[in-house]
mmCIF file of C-alpha atoms in Angstrom:
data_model
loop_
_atom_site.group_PDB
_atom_site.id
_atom_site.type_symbol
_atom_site.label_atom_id
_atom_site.label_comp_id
_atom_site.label_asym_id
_atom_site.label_seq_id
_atom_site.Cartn_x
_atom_site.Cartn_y
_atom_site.Cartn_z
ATOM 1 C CA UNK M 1 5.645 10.708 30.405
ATOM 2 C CA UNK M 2 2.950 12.571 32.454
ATOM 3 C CA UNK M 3 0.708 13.755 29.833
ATOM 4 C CA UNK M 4 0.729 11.447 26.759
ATOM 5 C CA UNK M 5 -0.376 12.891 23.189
ATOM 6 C CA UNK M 6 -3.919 11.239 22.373
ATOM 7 C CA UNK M 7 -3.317 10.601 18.394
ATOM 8 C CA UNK M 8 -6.702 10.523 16.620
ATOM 9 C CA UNK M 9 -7.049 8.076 13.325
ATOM 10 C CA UNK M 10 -9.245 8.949 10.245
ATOM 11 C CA UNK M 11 -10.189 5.846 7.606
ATOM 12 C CA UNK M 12 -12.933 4.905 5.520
ATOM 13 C CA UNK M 13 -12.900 1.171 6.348
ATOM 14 C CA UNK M 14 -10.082 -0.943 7.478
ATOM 15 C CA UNK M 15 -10.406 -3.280 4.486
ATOM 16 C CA UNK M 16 -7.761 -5.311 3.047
ATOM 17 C CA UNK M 17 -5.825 -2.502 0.876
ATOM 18 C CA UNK M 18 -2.249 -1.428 1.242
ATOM 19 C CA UNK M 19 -3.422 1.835 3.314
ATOM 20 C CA UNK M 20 -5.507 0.424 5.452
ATOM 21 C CA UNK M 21 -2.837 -2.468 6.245
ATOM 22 C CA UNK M 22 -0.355 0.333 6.756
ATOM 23 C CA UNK M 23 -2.458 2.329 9.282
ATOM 24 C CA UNK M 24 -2.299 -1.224 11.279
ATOM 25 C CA UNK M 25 1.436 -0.978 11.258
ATOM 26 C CA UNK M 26 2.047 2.500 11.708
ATOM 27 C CA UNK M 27 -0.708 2.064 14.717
ATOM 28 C CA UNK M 28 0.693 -1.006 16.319
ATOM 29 C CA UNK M 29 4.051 0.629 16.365
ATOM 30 C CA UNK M 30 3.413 3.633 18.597
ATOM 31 C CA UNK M 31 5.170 4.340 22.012
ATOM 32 C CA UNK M 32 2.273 3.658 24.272
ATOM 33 C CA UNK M 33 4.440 5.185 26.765
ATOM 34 C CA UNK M 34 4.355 8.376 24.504
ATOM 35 C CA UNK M 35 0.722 7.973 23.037
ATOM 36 C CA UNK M 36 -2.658 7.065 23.083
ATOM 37 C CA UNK M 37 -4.251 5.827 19.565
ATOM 38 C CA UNK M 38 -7.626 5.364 18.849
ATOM 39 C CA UNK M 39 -9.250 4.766 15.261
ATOM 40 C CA UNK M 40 -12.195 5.910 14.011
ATOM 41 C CA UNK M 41 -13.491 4.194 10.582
ATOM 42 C CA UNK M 42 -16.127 5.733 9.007
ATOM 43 C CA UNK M 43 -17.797 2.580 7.584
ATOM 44 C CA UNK M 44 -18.881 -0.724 9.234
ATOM 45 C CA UNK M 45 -16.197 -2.533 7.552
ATOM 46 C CA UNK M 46 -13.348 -4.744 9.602
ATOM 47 C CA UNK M 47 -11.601 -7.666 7.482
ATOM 48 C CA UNK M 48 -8.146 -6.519 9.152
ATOM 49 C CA UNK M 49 -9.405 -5.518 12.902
ATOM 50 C CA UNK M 50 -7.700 -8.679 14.138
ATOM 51 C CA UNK M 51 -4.234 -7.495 12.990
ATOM 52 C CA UNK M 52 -4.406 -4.649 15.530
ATOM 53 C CA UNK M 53 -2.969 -5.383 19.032
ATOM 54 C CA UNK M 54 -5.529 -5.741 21.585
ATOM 55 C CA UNK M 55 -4.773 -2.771 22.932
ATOM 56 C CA UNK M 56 -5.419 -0.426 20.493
ATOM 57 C CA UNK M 57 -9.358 1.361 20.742
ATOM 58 C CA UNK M 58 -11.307 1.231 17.341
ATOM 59 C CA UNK M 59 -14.811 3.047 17.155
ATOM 60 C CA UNK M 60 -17.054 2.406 13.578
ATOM 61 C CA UNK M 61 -18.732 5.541 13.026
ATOM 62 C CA UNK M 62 -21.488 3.429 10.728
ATOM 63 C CA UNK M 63 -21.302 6.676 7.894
ATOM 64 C CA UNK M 64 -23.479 5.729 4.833
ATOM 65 C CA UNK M 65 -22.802 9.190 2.916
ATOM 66 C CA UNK M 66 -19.912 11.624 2.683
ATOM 67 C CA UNK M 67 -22.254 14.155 1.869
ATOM 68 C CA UNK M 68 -24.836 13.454 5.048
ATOM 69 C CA UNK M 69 -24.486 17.305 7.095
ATOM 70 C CA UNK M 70 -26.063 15.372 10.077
ATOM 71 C CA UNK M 71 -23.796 12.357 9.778
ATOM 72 C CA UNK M 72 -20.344 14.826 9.176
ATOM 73 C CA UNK M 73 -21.112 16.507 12.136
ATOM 74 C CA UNK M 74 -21.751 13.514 14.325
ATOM 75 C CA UNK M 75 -18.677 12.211 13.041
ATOM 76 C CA UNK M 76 -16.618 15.510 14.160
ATOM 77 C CA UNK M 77 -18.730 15.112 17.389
ATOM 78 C CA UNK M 78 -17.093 11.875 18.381
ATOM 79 C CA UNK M 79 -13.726 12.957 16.877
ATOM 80 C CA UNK M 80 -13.842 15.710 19.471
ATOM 81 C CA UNK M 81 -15.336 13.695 22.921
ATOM 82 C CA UNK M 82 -11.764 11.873 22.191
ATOM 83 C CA UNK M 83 -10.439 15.207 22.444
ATOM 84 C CA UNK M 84 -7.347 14.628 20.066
ATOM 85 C CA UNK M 85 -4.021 16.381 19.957
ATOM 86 C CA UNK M 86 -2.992 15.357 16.530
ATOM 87 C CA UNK M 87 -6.088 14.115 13.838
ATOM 88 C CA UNK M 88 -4.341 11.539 11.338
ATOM 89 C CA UNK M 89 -6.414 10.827 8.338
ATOM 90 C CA UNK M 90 -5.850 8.710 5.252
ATOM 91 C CA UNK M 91 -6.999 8.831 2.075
ATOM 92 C CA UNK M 92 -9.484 11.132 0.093
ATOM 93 C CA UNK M 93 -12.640 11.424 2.035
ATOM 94 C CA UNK M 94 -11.158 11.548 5.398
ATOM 95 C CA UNK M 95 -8.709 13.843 4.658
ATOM 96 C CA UNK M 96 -11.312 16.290 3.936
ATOM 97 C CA UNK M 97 -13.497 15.808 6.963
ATOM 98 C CA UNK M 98 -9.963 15.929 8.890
ATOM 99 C CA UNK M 99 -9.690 19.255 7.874
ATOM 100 C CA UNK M 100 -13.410 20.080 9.329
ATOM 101 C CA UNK M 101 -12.510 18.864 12.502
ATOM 102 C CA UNK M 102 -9.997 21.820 12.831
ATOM 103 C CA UNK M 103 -12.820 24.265 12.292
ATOM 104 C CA UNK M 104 -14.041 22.426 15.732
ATOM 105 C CA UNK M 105 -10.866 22.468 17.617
ATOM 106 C CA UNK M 106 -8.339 24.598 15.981
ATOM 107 C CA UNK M 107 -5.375 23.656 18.578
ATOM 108 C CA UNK M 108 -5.580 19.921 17.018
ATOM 109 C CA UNK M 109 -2.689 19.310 14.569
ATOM 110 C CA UNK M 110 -4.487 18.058 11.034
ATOM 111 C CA UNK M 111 -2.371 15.547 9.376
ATOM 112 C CA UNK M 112 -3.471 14.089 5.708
ATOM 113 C CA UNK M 113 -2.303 10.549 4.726
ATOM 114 C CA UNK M 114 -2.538 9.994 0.876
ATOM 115 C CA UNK M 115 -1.838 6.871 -0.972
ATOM 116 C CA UNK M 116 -2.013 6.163 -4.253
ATOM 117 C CA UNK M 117 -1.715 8.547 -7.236
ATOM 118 C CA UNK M 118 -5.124 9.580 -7.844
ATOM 119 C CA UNK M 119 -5.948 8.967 -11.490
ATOM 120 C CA UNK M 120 -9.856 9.493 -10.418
ATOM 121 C CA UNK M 121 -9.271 12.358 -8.929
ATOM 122 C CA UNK M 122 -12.184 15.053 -10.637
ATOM 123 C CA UNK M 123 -12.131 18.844 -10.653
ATOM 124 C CA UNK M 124 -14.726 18.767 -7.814
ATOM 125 C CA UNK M 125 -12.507 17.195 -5.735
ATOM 126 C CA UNK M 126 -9.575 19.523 -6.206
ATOM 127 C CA UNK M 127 -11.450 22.352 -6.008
ATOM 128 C CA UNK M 128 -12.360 21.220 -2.277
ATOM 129 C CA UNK M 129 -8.917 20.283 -1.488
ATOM 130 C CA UNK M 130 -7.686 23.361 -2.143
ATOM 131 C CA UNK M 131 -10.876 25.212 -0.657
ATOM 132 C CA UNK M 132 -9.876 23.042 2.751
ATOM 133 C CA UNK M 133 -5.900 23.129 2.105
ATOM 134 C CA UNK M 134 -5.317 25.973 4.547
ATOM 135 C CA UNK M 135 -7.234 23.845 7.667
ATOM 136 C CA UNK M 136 -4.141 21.334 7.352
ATOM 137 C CA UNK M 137 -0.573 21.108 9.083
ATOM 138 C CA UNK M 138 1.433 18.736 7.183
ATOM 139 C CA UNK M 139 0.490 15.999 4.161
ATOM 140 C CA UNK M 140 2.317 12.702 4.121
ATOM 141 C CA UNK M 141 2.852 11.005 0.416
ATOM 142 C CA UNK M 142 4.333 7.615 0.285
ATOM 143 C CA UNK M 143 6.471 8.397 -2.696
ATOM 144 C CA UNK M 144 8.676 11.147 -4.052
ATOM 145 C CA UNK M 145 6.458 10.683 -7.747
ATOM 146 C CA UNK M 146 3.466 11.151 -5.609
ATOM 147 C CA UNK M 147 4.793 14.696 -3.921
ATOM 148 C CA UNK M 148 5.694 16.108 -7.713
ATOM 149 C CA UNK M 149 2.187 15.167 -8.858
ATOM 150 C CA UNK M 150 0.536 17.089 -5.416
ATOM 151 C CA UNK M 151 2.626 20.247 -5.785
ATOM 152 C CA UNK M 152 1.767 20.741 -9.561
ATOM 153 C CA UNK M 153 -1.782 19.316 -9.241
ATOM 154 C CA UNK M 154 -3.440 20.335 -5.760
ATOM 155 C CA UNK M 155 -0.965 23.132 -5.645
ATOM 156 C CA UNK M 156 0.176 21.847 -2.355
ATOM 157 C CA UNK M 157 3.287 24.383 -0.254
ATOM 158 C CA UNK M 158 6.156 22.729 -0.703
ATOM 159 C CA UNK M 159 6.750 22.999 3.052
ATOM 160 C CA UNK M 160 3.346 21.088 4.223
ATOM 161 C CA UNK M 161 4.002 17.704 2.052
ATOM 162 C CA UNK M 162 6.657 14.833 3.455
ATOM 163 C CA UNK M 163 7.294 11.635 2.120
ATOM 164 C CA UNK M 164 7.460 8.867 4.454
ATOM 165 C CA UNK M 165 7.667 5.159 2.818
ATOM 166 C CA UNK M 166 5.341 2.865 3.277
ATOM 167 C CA UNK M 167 6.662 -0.069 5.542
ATOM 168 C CA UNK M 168 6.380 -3.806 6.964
ATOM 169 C CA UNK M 169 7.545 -6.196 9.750
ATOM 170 C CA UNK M 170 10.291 -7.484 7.901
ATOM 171 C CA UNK M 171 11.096 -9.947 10.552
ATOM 172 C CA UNK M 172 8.252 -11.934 9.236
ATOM 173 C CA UNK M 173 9.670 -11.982 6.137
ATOM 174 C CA UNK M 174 13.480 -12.481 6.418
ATOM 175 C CA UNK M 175 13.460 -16.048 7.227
ATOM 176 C CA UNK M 176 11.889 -17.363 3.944
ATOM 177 C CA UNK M 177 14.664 -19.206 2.222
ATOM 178 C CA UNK M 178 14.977 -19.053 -1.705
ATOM 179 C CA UNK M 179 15.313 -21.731 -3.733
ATOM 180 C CA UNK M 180 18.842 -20.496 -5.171
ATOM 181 C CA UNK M 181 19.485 -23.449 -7.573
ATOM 182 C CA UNK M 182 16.038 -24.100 -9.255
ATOM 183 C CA UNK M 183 16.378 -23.868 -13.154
ATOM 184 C CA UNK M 184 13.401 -26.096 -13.851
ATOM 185 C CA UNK M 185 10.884 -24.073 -13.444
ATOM 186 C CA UNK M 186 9.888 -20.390 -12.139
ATOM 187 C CA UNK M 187 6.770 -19.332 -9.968
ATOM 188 C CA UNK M 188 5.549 -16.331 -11.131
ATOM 189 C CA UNK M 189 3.179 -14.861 -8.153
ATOM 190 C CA UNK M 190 0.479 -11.493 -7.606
ATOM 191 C CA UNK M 191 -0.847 -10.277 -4.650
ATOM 192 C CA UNK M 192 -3.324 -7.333 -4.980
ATOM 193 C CA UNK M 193 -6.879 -6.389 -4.947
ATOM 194 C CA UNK M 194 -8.539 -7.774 -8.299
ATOM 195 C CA UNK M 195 -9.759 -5.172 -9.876
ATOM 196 C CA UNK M 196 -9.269 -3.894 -13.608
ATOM 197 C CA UNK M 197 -6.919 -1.685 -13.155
ATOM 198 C CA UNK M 198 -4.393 -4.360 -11.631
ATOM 199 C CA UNK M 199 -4.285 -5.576 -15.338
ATOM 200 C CA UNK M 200 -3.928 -9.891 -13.540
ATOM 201 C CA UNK M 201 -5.466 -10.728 -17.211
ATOM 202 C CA UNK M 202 -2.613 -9.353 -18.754
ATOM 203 C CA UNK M 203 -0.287 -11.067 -16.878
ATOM 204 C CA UNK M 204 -1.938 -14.732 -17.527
ATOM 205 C CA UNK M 205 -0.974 -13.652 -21.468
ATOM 206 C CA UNK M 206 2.235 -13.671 -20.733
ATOM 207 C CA UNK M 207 1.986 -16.924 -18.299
ATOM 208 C CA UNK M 208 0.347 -18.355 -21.311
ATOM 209 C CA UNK M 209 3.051 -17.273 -23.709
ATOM 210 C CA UNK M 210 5.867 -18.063 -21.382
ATOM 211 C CA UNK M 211 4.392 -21.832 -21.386
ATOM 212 C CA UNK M 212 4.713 -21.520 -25.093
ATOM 213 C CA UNK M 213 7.877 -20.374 -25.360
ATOM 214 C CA UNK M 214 9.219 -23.836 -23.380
ATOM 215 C CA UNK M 215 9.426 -22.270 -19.782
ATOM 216 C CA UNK M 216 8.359 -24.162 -17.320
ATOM 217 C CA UNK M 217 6.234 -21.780 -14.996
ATOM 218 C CA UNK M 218 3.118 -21.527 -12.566
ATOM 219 C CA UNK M 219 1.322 -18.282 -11.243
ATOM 220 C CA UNK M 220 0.102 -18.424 -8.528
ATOM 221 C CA UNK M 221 -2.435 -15.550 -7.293
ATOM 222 C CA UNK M 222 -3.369 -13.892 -3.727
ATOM 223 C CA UNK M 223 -6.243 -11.617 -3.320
ATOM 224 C CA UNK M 224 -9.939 -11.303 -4.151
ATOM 225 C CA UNK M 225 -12.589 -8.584 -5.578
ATOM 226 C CA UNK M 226 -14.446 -7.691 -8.536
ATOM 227 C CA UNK M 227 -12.757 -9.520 -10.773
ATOM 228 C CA UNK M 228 -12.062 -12.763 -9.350
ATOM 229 C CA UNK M 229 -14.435 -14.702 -11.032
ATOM 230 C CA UNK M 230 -13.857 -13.489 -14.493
ATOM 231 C CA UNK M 231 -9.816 -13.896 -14.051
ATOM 232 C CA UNK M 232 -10.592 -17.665 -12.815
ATOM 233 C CA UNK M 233 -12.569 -18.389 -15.876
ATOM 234 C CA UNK M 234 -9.918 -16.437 -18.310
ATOM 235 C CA UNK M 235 -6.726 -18.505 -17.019
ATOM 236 C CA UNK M 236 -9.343 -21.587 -18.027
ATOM 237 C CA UNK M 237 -9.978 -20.331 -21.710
ATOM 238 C CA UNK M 238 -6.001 -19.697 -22.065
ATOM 239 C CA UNK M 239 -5.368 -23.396 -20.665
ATOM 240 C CA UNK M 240 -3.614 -22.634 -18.117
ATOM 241 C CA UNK M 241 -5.802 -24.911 -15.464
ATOM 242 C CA UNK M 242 -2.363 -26.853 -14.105
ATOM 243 C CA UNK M 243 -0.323 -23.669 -14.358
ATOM 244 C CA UNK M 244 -2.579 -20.780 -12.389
ATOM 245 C CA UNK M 245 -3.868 -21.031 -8.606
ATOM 246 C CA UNK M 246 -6.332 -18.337 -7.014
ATOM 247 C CA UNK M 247 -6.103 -18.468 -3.547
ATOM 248 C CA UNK M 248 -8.428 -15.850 -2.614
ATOM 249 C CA UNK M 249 -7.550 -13.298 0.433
ATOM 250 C CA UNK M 250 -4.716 -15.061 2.309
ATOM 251 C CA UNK M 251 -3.668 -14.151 6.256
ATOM 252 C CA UNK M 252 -0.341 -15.463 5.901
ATOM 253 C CA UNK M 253 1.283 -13.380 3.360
ATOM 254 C CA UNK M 254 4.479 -15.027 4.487
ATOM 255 C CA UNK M 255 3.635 -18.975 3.413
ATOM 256 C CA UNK M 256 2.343 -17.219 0.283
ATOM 257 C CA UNK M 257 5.698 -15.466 -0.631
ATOM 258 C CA UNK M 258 7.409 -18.694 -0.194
ATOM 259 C CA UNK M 259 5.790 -20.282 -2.540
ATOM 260 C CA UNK M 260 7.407 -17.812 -5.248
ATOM 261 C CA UNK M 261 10.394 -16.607 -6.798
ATOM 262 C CA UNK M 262 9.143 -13.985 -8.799
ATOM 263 C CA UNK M 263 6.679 -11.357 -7.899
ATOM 264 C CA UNK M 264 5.060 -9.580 -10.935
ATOM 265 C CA UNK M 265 2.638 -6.713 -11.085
ATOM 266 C CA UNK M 266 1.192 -5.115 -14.530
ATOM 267 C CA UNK M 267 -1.193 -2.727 -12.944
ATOM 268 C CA UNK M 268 -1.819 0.802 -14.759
ATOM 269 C CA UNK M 269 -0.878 3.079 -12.087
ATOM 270 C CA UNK M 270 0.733 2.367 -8.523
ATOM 271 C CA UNK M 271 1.774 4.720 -6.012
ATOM 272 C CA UNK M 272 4.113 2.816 -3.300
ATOM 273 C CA UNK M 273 2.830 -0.672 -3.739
ATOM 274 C CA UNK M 274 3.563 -2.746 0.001
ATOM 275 C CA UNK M 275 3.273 -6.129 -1.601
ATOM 276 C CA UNK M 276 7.063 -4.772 -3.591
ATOM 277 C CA UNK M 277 8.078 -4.186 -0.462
ATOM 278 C CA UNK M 278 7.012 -7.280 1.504
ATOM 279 C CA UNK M 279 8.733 -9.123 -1.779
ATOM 280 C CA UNK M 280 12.205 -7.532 -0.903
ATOM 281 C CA UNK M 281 11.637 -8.471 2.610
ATOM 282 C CA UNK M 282 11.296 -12.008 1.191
ATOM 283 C CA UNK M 283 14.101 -12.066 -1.189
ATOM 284 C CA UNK M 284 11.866 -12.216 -4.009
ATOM 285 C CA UNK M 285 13.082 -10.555 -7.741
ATOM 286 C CA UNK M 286 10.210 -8.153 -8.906
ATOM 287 C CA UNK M 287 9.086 -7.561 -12.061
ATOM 288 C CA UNK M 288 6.581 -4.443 -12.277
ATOM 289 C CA UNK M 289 5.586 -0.906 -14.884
ATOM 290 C CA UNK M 290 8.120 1.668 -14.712
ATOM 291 C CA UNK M 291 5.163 4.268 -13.374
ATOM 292 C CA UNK M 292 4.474 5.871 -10.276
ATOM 293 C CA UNK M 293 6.559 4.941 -6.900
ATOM 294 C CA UNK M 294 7.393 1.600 -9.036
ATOM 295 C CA UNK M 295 9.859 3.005 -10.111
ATOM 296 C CA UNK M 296 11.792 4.313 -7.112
ATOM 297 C CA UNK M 297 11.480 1.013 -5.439
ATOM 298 C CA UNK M 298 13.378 -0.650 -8.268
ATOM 299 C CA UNK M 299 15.515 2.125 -9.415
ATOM 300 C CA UNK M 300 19.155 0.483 -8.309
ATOM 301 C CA UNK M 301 17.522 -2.922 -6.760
ATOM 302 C CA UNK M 302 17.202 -6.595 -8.050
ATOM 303 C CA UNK M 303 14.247 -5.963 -10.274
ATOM 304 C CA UNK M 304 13.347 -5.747 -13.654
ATOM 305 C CA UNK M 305 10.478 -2.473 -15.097
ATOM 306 C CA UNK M 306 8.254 -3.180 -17.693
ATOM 307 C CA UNK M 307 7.742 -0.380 -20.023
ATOM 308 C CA UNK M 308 4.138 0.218 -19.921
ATOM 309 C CA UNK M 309 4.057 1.203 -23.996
ATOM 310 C CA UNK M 310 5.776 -1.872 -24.961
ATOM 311 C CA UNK M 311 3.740 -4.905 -26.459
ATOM 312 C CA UNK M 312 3.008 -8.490 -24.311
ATOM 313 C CA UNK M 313 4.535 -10.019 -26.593
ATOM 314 C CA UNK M 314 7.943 -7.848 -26.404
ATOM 315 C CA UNK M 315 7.459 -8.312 -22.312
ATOM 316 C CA UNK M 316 7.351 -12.005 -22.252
ATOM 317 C CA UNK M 317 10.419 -12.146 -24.330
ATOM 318 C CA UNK M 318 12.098 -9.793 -21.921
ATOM 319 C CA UNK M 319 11.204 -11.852 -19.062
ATOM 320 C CA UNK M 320 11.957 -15.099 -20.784
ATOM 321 C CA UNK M 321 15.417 -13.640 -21.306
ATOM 322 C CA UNK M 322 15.951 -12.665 -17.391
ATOM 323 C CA UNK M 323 14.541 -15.979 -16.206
ATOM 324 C CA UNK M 324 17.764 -17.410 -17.974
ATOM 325 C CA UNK M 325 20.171 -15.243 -16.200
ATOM 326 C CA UNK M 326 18.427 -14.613 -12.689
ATOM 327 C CA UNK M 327 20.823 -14.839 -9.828
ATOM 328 C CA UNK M 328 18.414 -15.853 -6.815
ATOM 329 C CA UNK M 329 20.859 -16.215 -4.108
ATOM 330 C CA UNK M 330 21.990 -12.503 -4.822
ATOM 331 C CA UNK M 331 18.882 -11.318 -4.880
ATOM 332 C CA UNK M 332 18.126 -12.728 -2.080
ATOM 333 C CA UNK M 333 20.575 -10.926 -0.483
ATOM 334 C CA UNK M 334 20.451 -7.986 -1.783
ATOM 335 C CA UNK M 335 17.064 -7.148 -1.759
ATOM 336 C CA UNK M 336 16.679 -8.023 2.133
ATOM 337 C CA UNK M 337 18.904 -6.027 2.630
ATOM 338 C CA UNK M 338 16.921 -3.509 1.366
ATOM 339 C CA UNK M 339 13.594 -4.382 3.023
ATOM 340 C CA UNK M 340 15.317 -3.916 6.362
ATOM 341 C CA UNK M 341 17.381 -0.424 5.403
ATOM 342 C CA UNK M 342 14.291 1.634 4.069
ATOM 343 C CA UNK M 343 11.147 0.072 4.983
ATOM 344 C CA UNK M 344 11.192 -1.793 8.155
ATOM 345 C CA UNK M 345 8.314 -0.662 10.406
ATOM 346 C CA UNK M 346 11.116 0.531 12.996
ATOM 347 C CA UNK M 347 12.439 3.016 10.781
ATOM 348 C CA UNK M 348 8.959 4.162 9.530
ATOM 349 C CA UNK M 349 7.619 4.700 13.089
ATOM 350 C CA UNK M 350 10.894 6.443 14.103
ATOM 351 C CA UNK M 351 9.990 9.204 11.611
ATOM 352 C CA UNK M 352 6.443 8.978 11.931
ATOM 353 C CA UNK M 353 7.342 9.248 15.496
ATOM 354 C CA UNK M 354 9.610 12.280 15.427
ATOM 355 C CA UNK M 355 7.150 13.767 13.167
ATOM 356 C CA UNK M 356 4.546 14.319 15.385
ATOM 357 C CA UNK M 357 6.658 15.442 18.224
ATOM 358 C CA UNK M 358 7.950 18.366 15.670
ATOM 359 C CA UNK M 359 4.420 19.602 14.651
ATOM 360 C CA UNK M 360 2.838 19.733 18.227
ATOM 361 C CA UNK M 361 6.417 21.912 19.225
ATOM 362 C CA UNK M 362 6.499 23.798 16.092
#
């Protein structure tokens, strides 16, 4: 192709969070042939700039305030020496200053990335959405729960909101093998960002009541933040010191979903959560709350929803009940399957792909 489209990317930081990982995947899966990507990230922060390919042009724009007129414009300045055909943004913040740039350069196609439902989402900040709205093309949602929620919320037009899954290298994950004959014992596992609203001190209640009710289990734990400290020193005072393992931010999410059978999340609200999705890849059974995109990742697949309203106690049982009566091989199986059908990066890109080439013509 003569004249390649140059594809702009928006982000606050590429931190270790489920968007931020995405952009890597979604970026690392372009047709250089067809493209050239370059990131901008607003803040000076990097933890996953070594799981881009080498190839790929990153510029830290070093922004201390969203609300900084000379450090907006600079940002928009830079945006436009790139001189992009198609501005990508993700998430909240860049989104919005997205939708500046096309006050700069009107012929650049604005899209929005959102992930994640919003729950902190103010007045303020939908009165500037919807202020902005008209100054973008199309806005990608990860899940169908999260489109519902933007049309009667923001008010976005139907037509200018797609859902595109979230989405992995499964081939990193198929070849874990399950452990389809183990009734001894069950590793219960986590991986997410510790913060309150992931709820990990809920879970280590049930751990603890599991171990009470004569099942032999472990949880094991992959991630860090705020609450990492106080969740160590919690799994102590239920004394659960052999059972519970912190590991901390792990690179190889792969060794770490090996170690498991059973991933389980308790968290208060999700959107389209990738560590579910890296799970199926691995053959893992999920347990997670029916809210949010949860529950059109389970809906039909080898997985069990917790109702949110119903008591620890009541949970535990439930899952003592299914530990009984899991089928790993089959789930295994089935949920592989799965990973590779919906949310392989191939397929993701393809549409990602196809969706770029259908705003620039449209």
């Amino acid at each position: 192709m003569e004249n390649k489209i140059k594809i702009a990317f928006l982000i606050s930081t590429l931190d270790v969070g489920g968007a931020e990982r995405q952009l890597v995947n979604s970026v690392n899966g372009l047709d250089t042939d067809k493209f050239i990507p370059k990131i901008f990230v607003l803040k000076n922060r990097s933890k996953i700039l070594d799981q881009l390919n080498s190839n790929i042009d990153v510029e830290f724009l070093n922004v201390t305030s969203y609300f900084n007129f000379f450090q907006i414009t600079k940002i928009l300045h830079r945006i436009k020496k790139f001189n992009p055909d198609i501005l990508h943004s993700v998430m909240y913040a860049s989104n919005m200053i997205a939708r500046l740039y096309k006050l700069k350069d009107n012929n650049c196609k604005i899209i929005n990335h959102i992930h994640g439902l919003g729950t902190w989402i103010k007045i303020r900040h939908i009165l500037l959405d919807r202020i902005l709205l008209p100054l973008v093309d199309l806005i990608i949602v990860v899940s169908e729960e999260s489109k519902s929620l933007r049309l009667s919320r923001e008010l976005y037009p139907k037509n200018k909101v797609k859902v595109i899954y979230n989405s992995i290298d499964t081939s990193k994950y198929i070849g874990i093998k399950r452990i389809t004959d183990k009734t001894d014992e069950i590793i219960f596992g986590s991986a997410a960002r510790l913060i309150k609203l992931k709820q990990i001190d809920k879970i280590l209640i049930i751990i603890k009541l599991l171990k009470e009710k004569g099942l032999k289990v472990k949880y094991y734990v992959a991630g860090d933040g705020p609450e990492f400290e106080y969740l160590v020193k919690y799994s102590k005072d239920l004394n659960l010191e052999n059972e519970v393992k912190f590991y901390g931010n792990i690179c190889s999410m792969e060794s770490f979903y090996s170690s498991i059978d059973v991933l389980i999340l308790f968290s208060k609200t999700e959107d389209m959560p990738l560590s579910i999705v890296e799970a199926f890849a691995a053959g893992l059974f999920v347990i997670a709350p029916d809210i949010g995109g949860i529950s059109e990742l389970l809906c039909n697949r080898d997985g069990y929803l917790i109702d949110p309203n119903s008591s620890i106690e009541n949970i535990s049982e439930k899952i003592l009940q299914l530990s009984k009566i899991i089928d790993f091989k089959k789930v295994s199986i089935k949920n592989k399957e799965t990973a590779i059908n919906y949310f392989d990066n191939k397929i993701h890109n393809k549409i990602l792909q196809s969706t770029y080439f259908y705003l620039l013509n449209a």
